Short mmCIF file of C-alpha atoms in Angstrom, two decimals:
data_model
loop_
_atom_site.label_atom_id
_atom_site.label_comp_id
_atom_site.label_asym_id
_atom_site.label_seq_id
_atom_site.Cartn_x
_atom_site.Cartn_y
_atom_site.Cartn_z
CA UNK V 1 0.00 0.00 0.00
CA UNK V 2 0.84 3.50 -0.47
CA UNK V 3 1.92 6.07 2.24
CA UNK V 4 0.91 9.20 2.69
CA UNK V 5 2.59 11.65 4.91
CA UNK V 6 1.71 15.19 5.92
CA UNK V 7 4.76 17.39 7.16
CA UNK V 8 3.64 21.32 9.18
CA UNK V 9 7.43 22.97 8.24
CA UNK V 10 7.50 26.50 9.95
CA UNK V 11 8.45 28.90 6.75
CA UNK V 12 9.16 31.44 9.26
CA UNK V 13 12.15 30.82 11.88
CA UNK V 14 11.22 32.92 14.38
CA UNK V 15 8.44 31.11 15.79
CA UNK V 16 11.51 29.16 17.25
CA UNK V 17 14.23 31.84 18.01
CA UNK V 18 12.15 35.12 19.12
CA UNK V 19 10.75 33.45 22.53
CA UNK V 20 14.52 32.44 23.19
CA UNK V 21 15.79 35.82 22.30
CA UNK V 22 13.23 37.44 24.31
CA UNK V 23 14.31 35.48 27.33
CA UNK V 24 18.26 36.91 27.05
CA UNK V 25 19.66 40.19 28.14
CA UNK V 26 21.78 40.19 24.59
CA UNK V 27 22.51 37.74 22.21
CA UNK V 28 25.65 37.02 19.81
CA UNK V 29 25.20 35.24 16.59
CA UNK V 30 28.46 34.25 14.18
CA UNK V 31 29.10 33.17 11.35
CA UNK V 32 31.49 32.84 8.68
CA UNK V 33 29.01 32.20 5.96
CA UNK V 34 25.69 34.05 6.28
CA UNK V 35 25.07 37.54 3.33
CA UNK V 36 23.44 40.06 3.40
CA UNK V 37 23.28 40.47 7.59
CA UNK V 38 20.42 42.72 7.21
CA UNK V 39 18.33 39.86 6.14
CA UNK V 40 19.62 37.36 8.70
CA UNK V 41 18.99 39.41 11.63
CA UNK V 42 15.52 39.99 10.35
CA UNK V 43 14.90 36.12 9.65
CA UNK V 44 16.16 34.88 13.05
CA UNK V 45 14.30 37.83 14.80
CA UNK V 46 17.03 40.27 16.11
CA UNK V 47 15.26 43.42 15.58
CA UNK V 48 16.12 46.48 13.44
CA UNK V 49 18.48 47.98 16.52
CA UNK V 50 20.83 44.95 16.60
CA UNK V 51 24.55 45.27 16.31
CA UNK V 52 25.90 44.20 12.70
CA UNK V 53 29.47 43.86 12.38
CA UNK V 54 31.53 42.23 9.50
CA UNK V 55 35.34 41.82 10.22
CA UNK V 56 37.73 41.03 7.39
CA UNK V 57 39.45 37.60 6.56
CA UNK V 58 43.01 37.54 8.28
CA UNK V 59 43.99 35.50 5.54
CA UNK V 60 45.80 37.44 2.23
CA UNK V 61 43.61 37.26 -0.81
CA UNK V 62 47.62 36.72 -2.60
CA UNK V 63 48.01 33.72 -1.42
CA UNK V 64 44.58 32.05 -2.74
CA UNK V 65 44.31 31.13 -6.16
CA UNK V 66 41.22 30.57 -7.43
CA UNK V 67 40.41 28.59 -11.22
CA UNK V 68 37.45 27.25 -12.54
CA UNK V 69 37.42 24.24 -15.36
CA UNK V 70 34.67 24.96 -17.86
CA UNK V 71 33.27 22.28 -20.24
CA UNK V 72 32.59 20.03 -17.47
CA UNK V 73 29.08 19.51 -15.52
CA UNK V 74 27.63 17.01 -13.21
CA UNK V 75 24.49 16.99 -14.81
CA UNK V 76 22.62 13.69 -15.13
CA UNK V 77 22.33 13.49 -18.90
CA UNK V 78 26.11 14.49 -18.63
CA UNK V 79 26.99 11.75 -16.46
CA UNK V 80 29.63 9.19 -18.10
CA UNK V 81 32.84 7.68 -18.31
CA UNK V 82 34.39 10.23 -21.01
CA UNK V 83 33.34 13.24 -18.14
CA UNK V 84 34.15 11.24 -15.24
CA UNK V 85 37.24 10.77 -16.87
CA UNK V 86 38.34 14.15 -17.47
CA UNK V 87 36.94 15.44 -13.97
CA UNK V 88 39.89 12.58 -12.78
CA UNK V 89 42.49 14.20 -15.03
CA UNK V 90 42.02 17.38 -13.06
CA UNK V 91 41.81 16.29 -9.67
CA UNK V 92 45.24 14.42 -10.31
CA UNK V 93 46.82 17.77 -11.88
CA UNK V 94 45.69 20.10 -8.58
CA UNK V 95 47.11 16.67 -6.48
CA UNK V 96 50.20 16.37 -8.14
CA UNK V 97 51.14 20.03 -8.07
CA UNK V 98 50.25 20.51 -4.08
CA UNK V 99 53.24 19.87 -1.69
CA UNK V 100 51.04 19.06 1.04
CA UNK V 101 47.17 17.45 1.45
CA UNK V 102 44.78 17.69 -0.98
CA UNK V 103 41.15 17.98 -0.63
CA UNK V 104 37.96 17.12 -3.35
CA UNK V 105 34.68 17.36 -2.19
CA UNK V 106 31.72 16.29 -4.43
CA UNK V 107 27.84 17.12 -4.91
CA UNK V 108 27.60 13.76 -3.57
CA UNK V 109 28.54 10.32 -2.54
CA UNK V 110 27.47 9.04 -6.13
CA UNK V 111 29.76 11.79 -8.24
CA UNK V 112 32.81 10.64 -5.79
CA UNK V 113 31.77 6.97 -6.01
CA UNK V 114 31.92 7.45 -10.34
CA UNK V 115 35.42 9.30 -9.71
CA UNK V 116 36.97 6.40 -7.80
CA UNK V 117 35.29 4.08 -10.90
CA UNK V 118 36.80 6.33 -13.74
CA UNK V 119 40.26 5.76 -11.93
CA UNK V 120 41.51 8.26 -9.43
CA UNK V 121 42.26 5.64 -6.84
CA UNK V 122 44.33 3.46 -9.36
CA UNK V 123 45.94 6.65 -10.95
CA UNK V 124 46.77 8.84 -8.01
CA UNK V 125 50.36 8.52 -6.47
CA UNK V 126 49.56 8.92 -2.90
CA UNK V 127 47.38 7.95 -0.41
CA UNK V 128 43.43 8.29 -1.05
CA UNK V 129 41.20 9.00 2.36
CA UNK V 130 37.25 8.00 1.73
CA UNK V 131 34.82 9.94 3.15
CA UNK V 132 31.63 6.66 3.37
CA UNK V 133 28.38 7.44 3.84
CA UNK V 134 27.21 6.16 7.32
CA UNK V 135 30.72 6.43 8.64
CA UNK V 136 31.12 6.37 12.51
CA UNK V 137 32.38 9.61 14.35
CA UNK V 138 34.88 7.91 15.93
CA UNK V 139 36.14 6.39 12.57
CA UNK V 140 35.99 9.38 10.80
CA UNK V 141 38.13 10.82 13.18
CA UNK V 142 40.24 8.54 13.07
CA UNK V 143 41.02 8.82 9.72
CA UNK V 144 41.06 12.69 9.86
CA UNK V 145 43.95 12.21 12.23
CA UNK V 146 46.10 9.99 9.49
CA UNK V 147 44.91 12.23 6.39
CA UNK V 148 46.35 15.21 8.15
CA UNK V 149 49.67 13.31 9.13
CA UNK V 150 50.19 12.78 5.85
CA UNK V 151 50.54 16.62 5.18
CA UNK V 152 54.45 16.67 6.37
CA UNK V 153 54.70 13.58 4.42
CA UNK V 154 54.29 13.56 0.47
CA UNK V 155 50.69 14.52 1.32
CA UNK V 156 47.85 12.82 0.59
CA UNK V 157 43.95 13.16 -0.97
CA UNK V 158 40.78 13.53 1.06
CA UNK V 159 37.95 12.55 -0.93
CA UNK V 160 34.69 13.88 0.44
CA UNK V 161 31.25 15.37 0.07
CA UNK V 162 30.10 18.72 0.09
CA UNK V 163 27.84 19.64 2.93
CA UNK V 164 29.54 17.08 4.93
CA UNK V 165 31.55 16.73 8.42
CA UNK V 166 34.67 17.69 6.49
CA UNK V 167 34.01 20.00 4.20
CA UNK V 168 32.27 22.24 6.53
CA UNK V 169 33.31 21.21 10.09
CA UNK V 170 36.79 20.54 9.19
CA UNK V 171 40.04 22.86 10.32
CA UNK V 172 42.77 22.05 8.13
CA UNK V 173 45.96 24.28 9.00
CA UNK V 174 49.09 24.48 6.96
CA UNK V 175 50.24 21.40 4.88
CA UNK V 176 47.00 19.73 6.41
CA UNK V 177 45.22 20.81 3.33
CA UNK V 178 47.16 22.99 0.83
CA UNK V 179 44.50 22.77 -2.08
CA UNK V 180 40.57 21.48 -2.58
CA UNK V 181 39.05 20.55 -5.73
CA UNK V 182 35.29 21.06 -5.69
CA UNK V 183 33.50 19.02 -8.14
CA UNK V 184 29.96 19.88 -8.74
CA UNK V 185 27.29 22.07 -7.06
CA UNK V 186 25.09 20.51 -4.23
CA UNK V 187 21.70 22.46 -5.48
CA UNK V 188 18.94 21.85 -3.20
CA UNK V 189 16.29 19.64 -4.51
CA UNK V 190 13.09 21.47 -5.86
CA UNK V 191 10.69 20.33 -3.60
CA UNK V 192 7.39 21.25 -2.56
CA UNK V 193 9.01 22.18 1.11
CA UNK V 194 11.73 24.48 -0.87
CA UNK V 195 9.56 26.02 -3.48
CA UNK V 196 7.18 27.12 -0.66
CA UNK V 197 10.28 28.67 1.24
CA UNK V 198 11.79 30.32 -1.84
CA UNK V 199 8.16 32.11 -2.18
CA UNK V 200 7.70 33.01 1.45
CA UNK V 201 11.35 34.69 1.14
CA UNK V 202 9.97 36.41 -2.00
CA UNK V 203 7.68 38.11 -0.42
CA UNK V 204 8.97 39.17 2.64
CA UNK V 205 11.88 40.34 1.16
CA UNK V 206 10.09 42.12 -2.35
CA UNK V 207 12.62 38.95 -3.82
CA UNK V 208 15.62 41.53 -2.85
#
């Protein structure tokens, strides 16, 4: 038989936050990720008097270099062994020309899964650290803690997914991770749930 579920999603995130902010003398929220600020303290319910403050990254916009491959997508219809391929052919250059650690992080486990089958494993000359779906905290540490040894060492690859423990939890100083190839873009799925949030944002922001 067929199920049918019905989900009540709260569009609106204050419902949650403004009876804990109301509670507080002063709150501080940070973040190195959330633009434009105006709209954030406005979603989360800080009021038009809040504090906004945006401090610089310490880190010299020199010494980050910043390329983009074109001809190459992760579409489905553009999913094969010829693109797979060449996406493999790039990770190994960026690899192969870092001193220390290496990091690719994928759309998803599937797009790293079809990287590993179109030969980066096989090909690459050092170490390859795999990300798995389900993997335990403790083992994930675990190999963390060997990836990043292998920094002062040849260096190594850290093969992950986007979104994920180590792509956005991670710190990776120095030789740790010297270079990250991102391969694909993790758009959010359009469903009902989203296309009813894009559309309450629309209109309480006159789609700003």
């Amino acid at each position: 038989t067929k199920r049918v579920s019905l989900d009540l999603v709260a569009l609106d995130p204050t419902s949650v936050t403004s009876p804990v902010l109301n509670m507080v003398h002063s709150s501080v929220a940070i973040s190195g990720t959330i633009s434009p600020l105006d709209a954030y303290a406005e979603m989360l319910g800080f009021g038009s008097e809040s504090t906004k403050v945006t401090f610089q990254s310490p880190f010299a916009i020199r010494n980050r270099l910043g390329l983009i491959v074109s001809g190459l997508d992760t579409s489905f219809q553009n999913r094969n062994g010829n693109t797979f391929g060449r996406m493999v052919d790039h990770c190994l250059a960026v690899a192969n020309a870092t001193p220390g650690n290496t990091g690719i992080f994928t759309s998803s486990y599937s797009i790293g899964r079809s990287l590993i089958e179109a030969g980066l494993e096989k090909r690459l000359k050092r170490k390859l650290f795999i990300e798995r779906p389900g993997m335990k905290g403790t083992e994930n540490d675990k190999m963390i803690e060997d990836y990043k040894r292998q920094g002062e060492k040849g260096g190594a690859v850290l093969l992950g997914v986007q979104g994920g423990r180590n792509s956005e939890g991670g710190d990776f100083p120095g030789s740790t991770m010297e270079s990250v190839v991102v391969v694909g873009v993790p758009y959010a799925r359009p469903t009902p749930r989203m296309e009813a949030l894009i559309t309450y944002y629309d209109s309480a922001f006159n789609k700003k």
